[in-house]
PDB file of C-alpha atoms in Angstrom:
ATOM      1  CA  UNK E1221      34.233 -13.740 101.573  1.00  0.00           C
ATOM      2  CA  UNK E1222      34.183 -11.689 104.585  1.00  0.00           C
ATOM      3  CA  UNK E1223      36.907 -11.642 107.650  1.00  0.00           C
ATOM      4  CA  UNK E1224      35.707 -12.008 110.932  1.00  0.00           C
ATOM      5  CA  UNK E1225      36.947 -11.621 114.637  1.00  0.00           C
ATOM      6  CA  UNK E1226      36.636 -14.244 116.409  1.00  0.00           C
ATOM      7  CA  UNK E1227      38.089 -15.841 120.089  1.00  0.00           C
ATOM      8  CA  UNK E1228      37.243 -19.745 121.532  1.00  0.00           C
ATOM      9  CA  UNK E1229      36.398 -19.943 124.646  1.00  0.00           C
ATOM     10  CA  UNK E1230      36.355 -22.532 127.554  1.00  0.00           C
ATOM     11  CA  UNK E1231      33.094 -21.672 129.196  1.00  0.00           C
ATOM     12  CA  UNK E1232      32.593 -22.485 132.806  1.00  0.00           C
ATOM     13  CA  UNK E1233      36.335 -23.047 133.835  1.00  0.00           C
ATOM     14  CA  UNK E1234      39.220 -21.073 134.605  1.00  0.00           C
ATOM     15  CA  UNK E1235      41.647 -23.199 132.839  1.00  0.00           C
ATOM     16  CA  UNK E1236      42.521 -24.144 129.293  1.00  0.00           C
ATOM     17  CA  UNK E1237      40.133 -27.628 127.817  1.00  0.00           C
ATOM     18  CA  UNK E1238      37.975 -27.530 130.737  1.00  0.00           C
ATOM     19  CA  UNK E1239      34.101 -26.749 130.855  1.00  0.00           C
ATOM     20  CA  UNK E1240      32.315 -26.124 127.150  1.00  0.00           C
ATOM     21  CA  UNK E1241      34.312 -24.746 124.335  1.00  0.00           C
ATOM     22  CA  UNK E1242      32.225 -22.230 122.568  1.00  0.00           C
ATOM     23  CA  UNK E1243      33.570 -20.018 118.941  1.00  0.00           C
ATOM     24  CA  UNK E1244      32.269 -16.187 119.200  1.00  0.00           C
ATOM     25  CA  UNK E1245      32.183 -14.489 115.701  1.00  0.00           C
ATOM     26  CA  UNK E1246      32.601 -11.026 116.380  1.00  0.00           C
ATOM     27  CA  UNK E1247      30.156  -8.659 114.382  1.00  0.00           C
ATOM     28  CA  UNK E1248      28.348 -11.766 112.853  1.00  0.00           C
ATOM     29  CA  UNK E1249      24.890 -11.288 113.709  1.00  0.00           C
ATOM     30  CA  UNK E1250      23.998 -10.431 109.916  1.00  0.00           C
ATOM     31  CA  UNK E1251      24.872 -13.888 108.730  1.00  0.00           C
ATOM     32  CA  UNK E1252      22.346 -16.092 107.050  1.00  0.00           C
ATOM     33  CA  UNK E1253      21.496 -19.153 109.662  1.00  0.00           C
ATOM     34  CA  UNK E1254      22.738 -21.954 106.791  1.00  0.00           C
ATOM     35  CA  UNK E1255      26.673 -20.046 107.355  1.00  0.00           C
ATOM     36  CA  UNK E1256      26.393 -20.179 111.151  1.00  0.00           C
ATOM     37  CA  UNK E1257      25.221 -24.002 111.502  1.00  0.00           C
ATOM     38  CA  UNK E1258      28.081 -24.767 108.315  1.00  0.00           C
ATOM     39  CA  UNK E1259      30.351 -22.826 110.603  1.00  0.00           C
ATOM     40  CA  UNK E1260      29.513 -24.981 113.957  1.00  0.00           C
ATOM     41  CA  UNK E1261      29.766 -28.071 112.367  1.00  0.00           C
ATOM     42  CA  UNK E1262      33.348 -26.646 110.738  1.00  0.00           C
ATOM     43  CA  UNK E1263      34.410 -26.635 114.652  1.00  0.00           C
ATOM     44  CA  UNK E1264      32.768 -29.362 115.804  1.00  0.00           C
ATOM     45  CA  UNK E1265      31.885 -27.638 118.565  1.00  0.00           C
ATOM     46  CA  UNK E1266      28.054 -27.992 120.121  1.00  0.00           C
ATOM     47  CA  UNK E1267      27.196 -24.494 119.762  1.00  0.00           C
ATOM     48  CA  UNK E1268      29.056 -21.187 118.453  1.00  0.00           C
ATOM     49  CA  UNK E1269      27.707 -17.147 118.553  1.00  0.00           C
ATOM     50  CA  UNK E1270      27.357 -14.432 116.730  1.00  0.00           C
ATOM     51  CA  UNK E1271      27.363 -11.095 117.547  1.00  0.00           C
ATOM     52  CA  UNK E1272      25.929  -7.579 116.126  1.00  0.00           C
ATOM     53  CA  UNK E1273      24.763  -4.597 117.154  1.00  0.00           C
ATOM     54  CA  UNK E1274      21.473  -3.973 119.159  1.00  0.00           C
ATOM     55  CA  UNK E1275      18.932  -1.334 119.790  1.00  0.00           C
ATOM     56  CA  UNK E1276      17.439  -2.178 122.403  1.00  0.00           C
ATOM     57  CA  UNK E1277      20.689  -4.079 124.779  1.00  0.00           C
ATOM     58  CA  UNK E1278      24.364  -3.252 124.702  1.00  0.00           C
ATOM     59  CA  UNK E1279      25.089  -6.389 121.978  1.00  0.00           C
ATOM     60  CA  UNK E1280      22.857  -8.827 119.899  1.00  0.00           C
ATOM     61  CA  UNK E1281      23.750 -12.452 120.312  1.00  0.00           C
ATOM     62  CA  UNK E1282      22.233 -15.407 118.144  1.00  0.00           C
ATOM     63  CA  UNK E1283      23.321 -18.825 119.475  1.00  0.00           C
ATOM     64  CA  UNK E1284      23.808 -21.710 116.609  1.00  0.00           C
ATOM     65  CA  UNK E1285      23.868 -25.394 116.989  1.00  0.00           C
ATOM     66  CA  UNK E1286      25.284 -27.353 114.080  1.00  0.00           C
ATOM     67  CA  UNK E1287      21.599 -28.013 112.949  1.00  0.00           C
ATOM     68  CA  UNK E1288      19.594 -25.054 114.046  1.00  0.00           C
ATOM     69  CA  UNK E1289      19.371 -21.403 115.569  1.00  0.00           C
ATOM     70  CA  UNK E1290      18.183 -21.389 118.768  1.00  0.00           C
ATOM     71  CA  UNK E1291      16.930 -18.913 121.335  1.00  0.00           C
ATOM     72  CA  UNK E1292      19.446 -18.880 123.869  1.00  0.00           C
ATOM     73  CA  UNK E1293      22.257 -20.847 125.775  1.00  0.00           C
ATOM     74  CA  UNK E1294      24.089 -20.781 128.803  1.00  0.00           C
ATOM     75  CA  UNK E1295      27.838 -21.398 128.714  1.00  0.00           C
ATOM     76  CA  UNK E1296      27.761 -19.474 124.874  1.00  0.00           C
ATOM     77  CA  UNK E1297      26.728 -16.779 127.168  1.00  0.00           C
ATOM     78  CA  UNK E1298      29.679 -16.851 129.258  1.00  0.00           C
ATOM     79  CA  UNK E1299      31.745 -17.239 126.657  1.00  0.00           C
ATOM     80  CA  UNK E1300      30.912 -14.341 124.317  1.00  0.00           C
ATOM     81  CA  UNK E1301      30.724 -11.836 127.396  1.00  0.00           C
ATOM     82  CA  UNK E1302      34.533 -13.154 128.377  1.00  0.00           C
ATOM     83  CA  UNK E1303      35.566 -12.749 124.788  1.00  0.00           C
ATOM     84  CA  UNK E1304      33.736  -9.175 124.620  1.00  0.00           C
ATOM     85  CA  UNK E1305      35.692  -8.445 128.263  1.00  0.00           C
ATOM     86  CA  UNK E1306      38.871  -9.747 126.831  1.00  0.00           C
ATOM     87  CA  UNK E1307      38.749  -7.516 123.877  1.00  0.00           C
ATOM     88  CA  UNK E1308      37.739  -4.055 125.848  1.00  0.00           C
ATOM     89  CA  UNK E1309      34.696  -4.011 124.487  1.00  0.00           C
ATOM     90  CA  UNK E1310      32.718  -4.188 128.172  1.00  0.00           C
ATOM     91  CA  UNK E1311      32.887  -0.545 130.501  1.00  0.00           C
ATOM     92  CA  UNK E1312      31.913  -1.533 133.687  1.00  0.00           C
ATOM     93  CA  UNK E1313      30.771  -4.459 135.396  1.00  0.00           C
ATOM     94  CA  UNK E1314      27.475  -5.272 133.984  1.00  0.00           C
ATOM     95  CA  UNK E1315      26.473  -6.057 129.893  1.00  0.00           C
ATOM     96  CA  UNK E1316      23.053  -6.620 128.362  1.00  0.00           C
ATOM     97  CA  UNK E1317      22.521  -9.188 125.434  1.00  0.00           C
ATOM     98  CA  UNK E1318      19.787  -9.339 123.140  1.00  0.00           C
ATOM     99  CA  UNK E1319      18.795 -12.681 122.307  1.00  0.00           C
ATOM    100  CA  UNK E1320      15.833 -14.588 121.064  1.00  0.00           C
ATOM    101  CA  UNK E1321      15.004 -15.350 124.809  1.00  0.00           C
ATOM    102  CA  UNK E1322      14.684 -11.752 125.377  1.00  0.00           C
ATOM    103  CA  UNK E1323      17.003  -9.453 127.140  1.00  0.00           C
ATOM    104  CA  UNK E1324      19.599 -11.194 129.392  1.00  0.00           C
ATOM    105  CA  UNK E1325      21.278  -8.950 132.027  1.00  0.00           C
ATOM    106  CA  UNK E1326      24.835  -9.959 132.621  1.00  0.00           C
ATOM    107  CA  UNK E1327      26.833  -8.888 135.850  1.00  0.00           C
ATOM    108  CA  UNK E1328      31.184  -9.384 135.908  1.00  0.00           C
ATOM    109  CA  UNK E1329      32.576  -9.559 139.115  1.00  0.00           C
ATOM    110  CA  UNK E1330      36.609  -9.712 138.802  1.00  0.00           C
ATOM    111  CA  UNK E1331      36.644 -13.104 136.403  1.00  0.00           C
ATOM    112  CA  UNK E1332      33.232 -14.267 137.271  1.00  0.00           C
ATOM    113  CA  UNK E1333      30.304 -13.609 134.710  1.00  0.00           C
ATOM    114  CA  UNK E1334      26.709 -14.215 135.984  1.00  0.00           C
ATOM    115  CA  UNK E1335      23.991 -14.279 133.676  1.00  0.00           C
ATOM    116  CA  UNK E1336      20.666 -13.650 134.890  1.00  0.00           C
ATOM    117  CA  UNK E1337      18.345 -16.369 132.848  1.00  0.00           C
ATOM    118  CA  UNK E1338      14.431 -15.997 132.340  1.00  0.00           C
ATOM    119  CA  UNK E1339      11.621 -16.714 134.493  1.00  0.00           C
ATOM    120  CA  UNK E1340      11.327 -20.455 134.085  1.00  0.00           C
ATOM    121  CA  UNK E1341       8.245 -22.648 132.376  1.00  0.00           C
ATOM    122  CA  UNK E1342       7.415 -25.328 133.804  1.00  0.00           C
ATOM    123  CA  UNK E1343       5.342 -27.927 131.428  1.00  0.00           C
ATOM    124  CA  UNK E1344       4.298 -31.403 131.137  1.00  0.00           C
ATOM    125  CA  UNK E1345       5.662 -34.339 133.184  1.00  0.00           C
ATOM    126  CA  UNK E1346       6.095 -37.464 130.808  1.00  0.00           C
ATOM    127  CA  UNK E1347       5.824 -40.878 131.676  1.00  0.00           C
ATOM    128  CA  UNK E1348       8.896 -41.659 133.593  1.00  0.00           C
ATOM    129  CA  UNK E1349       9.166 -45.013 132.141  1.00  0.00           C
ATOM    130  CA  UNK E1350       9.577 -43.120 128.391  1.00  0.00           C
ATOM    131  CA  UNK E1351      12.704 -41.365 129.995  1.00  0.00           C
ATOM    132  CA  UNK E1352      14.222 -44.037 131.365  1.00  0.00           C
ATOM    133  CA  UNK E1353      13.765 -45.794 128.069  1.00  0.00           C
ATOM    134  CA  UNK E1354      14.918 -42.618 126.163  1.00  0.00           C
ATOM    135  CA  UNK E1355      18.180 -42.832 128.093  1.00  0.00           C
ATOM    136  CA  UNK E1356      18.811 -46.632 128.300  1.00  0.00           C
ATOM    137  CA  UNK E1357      17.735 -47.473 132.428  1.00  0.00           C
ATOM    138  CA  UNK E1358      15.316 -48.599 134.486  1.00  0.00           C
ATOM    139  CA  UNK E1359      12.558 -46.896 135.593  1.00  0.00           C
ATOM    140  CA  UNK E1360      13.499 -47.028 139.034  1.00  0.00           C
ATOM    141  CA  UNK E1361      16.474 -44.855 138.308  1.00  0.00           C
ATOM    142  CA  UNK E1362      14.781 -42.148 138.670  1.00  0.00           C
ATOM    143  CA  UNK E1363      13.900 -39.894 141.253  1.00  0.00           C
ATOM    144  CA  UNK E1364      10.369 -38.605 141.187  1.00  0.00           C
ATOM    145  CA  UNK E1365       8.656 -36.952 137.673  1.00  0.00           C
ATOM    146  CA  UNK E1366      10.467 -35.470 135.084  1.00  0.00           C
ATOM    147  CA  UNK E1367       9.647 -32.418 133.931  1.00  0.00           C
ATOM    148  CA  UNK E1368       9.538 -30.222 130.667  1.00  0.00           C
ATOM    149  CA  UNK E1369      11.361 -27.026 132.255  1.00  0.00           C
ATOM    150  CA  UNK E1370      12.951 -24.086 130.327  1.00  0.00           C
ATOM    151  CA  UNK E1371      14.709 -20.921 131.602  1.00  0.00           C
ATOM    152  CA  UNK E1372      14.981 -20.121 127.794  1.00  0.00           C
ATOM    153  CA  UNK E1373      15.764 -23.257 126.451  1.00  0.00           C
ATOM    154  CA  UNK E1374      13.627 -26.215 127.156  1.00  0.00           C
ATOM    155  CA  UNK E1375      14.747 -29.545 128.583  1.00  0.00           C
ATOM    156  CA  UNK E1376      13.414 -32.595 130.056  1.00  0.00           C
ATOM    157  CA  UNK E1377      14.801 -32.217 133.756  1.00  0.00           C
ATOM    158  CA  UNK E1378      15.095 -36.006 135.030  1.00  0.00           C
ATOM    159  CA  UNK E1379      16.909 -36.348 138.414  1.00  0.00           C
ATOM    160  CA  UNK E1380      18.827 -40.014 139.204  1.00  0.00           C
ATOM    161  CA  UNK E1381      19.353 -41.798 142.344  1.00  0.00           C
ATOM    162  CA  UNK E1382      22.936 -42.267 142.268  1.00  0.00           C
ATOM    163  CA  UNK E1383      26.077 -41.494 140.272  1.00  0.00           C
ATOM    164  CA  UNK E1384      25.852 -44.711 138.895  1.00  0.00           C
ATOM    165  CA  UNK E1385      22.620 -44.372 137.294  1.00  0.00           C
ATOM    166  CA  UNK E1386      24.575 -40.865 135.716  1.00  0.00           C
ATOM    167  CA  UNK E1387      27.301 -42.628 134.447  1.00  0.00           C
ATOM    168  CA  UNK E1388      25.359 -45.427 132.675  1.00  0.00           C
ATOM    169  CA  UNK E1389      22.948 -43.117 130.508  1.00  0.00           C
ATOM    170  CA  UNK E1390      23.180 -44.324 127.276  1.00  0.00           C
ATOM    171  CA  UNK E1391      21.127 -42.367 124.539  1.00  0.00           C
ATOM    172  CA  UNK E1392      18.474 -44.453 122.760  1.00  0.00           C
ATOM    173  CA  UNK E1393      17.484 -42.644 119.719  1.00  0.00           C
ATOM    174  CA  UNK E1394      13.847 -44.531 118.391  1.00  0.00           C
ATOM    175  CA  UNK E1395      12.747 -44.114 122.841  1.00  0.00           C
ATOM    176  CA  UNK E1396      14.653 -40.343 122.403  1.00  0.00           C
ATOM    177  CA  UNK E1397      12.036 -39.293 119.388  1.00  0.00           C
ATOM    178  CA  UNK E1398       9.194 -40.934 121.027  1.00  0.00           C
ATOM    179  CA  UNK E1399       9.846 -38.732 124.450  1.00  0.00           C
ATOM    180  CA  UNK E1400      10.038 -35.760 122.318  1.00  0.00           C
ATOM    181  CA  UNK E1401       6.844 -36.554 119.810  1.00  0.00           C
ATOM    182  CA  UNK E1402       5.001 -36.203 123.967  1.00  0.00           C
ATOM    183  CA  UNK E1403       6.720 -33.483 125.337  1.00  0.00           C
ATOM    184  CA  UNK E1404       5.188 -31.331 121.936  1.00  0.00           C
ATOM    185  CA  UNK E1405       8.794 -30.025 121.540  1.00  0.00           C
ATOM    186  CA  UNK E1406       7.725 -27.812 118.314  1.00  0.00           C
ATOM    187  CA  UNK E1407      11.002 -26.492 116.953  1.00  0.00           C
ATOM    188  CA  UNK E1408      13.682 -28.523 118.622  1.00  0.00           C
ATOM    189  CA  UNK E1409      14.521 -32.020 116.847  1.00  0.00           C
ATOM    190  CA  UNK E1410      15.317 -34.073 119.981  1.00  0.00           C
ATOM    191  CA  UNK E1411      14.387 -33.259 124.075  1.00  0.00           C
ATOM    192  CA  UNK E1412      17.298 -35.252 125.484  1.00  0.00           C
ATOM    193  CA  UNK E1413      17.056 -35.622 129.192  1.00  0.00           C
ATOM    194  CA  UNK E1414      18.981 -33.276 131.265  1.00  0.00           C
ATOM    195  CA  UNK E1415      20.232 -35.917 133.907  1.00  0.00           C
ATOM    196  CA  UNK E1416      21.237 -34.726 137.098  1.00  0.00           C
ATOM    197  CA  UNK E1417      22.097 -36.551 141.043  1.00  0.00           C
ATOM    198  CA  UNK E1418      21.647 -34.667 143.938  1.00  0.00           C
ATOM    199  CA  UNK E1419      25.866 -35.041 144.900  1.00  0.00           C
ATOM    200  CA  UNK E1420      28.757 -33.086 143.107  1.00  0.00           C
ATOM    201  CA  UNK E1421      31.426 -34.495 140.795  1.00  0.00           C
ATOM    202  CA  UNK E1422      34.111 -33.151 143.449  1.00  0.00           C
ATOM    203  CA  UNK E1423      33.376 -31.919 147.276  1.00  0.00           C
ATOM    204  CA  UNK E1424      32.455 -28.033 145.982  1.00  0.00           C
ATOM    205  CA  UNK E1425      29.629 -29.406 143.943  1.00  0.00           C
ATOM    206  CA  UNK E1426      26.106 -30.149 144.864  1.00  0.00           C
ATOM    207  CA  UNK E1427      24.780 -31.256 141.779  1.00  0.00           C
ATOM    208  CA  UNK E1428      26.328 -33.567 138.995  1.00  0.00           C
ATOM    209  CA  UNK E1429      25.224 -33.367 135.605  1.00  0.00           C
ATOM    210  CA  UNK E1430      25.152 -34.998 132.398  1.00  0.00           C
ATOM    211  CA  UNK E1431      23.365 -33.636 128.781  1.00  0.00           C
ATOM    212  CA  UNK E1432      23.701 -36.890 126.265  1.00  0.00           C
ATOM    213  CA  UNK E1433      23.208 -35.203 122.672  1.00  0.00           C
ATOM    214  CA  UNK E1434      21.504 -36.684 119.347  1.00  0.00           C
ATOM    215  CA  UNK E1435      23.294 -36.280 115.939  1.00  0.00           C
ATOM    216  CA  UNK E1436      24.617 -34.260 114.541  1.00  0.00           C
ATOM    217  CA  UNK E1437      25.295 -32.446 117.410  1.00  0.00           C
ATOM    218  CA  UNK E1438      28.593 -34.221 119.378  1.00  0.00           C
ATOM    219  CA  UNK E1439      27.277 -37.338 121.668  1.00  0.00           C
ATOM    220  CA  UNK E1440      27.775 -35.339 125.125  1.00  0.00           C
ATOM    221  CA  UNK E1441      27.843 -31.565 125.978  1.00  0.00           C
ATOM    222  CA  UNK E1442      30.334 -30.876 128.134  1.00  0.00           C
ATOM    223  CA  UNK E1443      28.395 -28.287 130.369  1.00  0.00           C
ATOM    224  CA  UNK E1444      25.045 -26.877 129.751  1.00  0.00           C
ATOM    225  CA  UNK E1445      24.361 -23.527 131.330  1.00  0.00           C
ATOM    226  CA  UNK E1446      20.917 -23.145 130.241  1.00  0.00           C
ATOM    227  CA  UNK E1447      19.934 -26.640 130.976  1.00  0.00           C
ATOM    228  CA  UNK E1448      21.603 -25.989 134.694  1.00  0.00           C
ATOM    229  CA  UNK E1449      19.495 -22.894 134.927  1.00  0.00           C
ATOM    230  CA  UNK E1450      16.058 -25.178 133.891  1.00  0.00           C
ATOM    231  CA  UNK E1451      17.613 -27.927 136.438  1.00  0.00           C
ATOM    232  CA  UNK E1452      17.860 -25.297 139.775  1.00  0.00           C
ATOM    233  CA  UNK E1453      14.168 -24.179 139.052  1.00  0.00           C
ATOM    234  CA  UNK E1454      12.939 -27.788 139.134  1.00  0.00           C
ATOM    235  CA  UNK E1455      15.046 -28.496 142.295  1.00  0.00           C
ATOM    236  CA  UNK E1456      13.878 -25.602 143.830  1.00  0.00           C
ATOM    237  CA  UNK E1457      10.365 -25.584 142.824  1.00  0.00           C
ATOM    238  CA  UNK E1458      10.107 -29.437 143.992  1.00  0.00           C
ATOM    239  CA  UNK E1459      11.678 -28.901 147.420  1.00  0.00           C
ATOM    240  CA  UNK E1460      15.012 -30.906 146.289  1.00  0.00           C
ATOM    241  CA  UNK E1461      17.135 -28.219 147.045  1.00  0.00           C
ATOM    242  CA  UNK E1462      16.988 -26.203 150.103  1.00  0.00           C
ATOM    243  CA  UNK E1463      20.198 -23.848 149.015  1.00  0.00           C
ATOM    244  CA  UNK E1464      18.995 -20.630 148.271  1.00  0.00           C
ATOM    245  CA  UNK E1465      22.694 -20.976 146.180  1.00  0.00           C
ATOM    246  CA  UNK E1466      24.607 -23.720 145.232  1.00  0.00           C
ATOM    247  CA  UNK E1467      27.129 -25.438 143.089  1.00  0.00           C
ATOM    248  CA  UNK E1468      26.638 -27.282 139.875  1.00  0.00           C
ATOM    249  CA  UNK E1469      29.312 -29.676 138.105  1.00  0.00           C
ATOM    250  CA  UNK E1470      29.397 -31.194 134.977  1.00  0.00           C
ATOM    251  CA  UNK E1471      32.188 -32.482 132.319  1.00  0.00           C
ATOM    252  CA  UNK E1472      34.001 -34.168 134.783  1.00  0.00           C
ATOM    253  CA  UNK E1473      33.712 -37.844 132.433  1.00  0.00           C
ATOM    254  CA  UNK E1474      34.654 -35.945 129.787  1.00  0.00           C
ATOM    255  CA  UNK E1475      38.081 -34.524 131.263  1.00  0.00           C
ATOM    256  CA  UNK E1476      36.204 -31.156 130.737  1.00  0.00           C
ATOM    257  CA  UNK E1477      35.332 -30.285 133.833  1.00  0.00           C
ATOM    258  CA  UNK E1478      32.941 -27.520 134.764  1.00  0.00           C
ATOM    259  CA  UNK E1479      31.497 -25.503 137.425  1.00  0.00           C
ATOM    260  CA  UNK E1480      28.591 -23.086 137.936  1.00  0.00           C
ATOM    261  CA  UNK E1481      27.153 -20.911 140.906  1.00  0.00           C
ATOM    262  CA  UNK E1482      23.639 -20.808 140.286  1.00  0.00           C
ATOM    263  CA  UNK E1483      21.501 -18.609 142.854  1.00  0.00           C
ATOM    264  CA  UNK E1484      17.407 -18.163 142.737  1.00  0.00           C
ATOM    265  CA  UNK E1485      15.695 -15.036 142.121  1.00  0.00           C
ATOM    266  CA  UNK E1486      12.545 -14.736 144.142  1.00  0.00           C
ATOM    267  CA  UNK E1487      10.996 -17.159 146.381  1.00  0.00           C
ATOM    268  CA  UNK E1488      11.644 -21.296 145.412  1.00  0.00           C
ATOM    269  CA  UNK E1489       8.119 -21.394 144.553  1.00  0.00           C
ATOM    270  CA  UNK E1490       7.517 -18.271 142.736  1.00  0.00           C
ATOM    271  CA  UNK E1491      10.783 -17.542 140.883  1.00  0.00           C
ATOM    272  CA  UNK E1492      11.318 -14.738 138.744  1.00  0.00           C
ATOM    273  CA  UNK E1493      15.130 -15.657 137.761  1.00  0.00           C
ATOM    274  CA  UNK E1494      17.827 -18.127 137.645  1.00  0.00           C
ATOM    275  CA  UNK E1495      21.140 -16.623 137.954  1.00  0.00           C
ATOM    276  CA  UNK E1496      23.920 -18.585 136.394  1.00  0.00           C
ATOM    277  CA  UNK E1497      27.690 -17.715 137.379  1.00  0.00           C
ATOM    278  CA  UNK E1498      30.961 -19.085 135.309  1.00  0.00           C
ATOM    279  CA  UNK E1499      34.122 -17.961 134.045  1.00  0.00           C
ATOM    280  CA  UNK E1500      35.339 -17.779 130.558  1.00  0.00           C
ATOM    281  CA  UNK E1501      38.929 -18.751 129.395  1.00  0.00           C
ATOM    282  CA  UNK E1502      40.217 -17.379 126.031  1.00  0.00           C
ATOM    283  CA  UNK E1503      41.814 -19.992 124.056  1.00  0.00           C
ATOM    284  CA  UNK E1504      42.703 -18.726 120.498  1.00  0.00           C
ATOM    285  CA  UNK E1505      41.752 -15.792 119.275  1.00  0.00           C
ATOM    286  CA  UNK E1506      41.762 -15.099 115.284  1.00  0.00           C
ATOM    287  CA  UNK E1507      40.373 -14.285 112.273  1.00  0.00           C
ATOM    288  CA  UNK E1508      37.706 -16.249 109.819  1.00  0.00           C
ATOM    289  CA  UNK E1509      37.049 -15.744 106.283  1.00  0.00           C
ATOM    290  CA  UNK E1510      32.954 -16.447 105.736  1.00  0.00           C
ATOM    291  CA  UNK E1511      30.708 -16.386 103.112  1.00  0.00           C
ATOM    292  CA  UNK E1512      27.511 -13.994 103.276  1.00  0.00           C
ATOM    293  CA  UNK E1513      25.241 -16.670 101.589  1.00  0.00           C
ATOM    294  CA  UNK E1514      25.540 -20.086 100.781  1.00  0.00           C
TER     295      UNK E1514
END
């Protein structure tokens, strides 16, 4: 057994058990991926880091699910650069992270930490019928095409007509797996909708969000900052959002709620960026005793 650093943080809020708890292992990196996934599922959270050193950024960052490694994720972003702030291990007001996603620049202004997120991909629109099914509603739920759309983490951006629609999504697993078998999702076991309406949780907000989750991840993320970055480009790029900046909400059904700034880089339909903006809350900090293998 080794000892490990490591804080919790409430990602996207300002306040204790709001936003998306996230577990940062400090000086992790090195850990074999069956450790990290035991270790998510040990929290129950949705996703936990690890951190390392890095020669090419200031700190390497590998994001776990309790199933898989993945590339990169938003509020886990947040979180580890509030937990490296809160620990002194930041100079200055700007960080760069390593990640399998590529480099992520990170800017800190007073408590808020904006992450710059990756050009974004757009890919193929499935059959809007196969999301509605996927996430138990009518067709006519929906707002124009969904779209495959990743700023470093691919999701199935599907926008709804009303907060209703939002608060009735229901996951259907066999309609779930046949969305993702036609969105080629090679490498991620389910593509659940990111569901979105075009009106905020509270008056700040502009956007309201939910991210319903297959097993054995928990049944609902609280908020999703790489899935709000993928959301923005498809508003943008599909003239549904005019605001060169705006707010984003999610959690709120939950009792978690959570709130992003999330501002274009480059021209709606041309973007080189999506810049993500949240604060990080330090919950516990401590010390874990993991294996190096398994």
């Amino acid at each position: 057994m080794t000892s490990f650093s490591f804080d919790w943080v409430d990602a996207f809020s300002d306040r204790p058990f709001g936003g998306n708890g996230c577990a940062v292992v400090h000086e992790g990196a090195s850990l074999p991926v069956e450790v990290c996934t035991a270790f998510v599922r040990e929290t129950s959270l949705v996703e936990c880091t690890f951190t390392g050193p890095s020669q090419v950024a200031d700190f390497k960052v590998r994001y776990f699910l309790a199933s898989r490694e993945i590339p990169f994720a938003g509020h886990p972003t947040i979180a580890t650069v509030a937990a490296l702030k809160d620990r002194g291990l930041i100079n200055g007001t700007s960080v760069t992270l390593e990640t399998g996603a590529g480099i992520v620049p990170v800017q800190i202004e007073g408590d808020l930490i904006e992450m710059t997120q990756v050009a974004p991909e757009f890919g193929p629109q499935p059959d809007p019928a196969l999301v509605a099914a996927a996430v138990s509603l009518p067709p006519e739920a929906i707002i124009g095409e969904p779209q495959k759309v990743s700023t470093g983490l691919p999701f199935c951006v599907t926008v709804l007509k009303d907060r209703a629609a939002l608060e009735a999504a229901r996951l259907d697993l066999d309609a779930l797996a046949r969305l993702t078998a036609q969105l080629g999702a090679d490498g991620i076991d389910m593509m659940e909708p990111f569901l979105v309406t075009l009106d905020g949780a509270t008056e700040a907000g502009d956007t309201f969000s939910r991210l319903l989750m297959a097993p054995p991840s928990p049944p609902e993320d609280p908020f999703t900052g790489s899935a709000t970055g993928a959301m923005a480009a498809y508003l943008w790029k599909h003239g549904l959002m005019l605001k060169d900046s705006f707010v984003a909400e999610q959690g709120h059904g939950l009792g978690r709620p959570g709130q992003a700034r999330v501002t274009r880089v480059g021209p709606a339909e041309a973007l080189t960026g999506v810049k993500v903006a949240g604060e990080g809350f330090v919950l516990m900090r401590g010390e874990v005793d993991l294996p190096l293998h398994l």
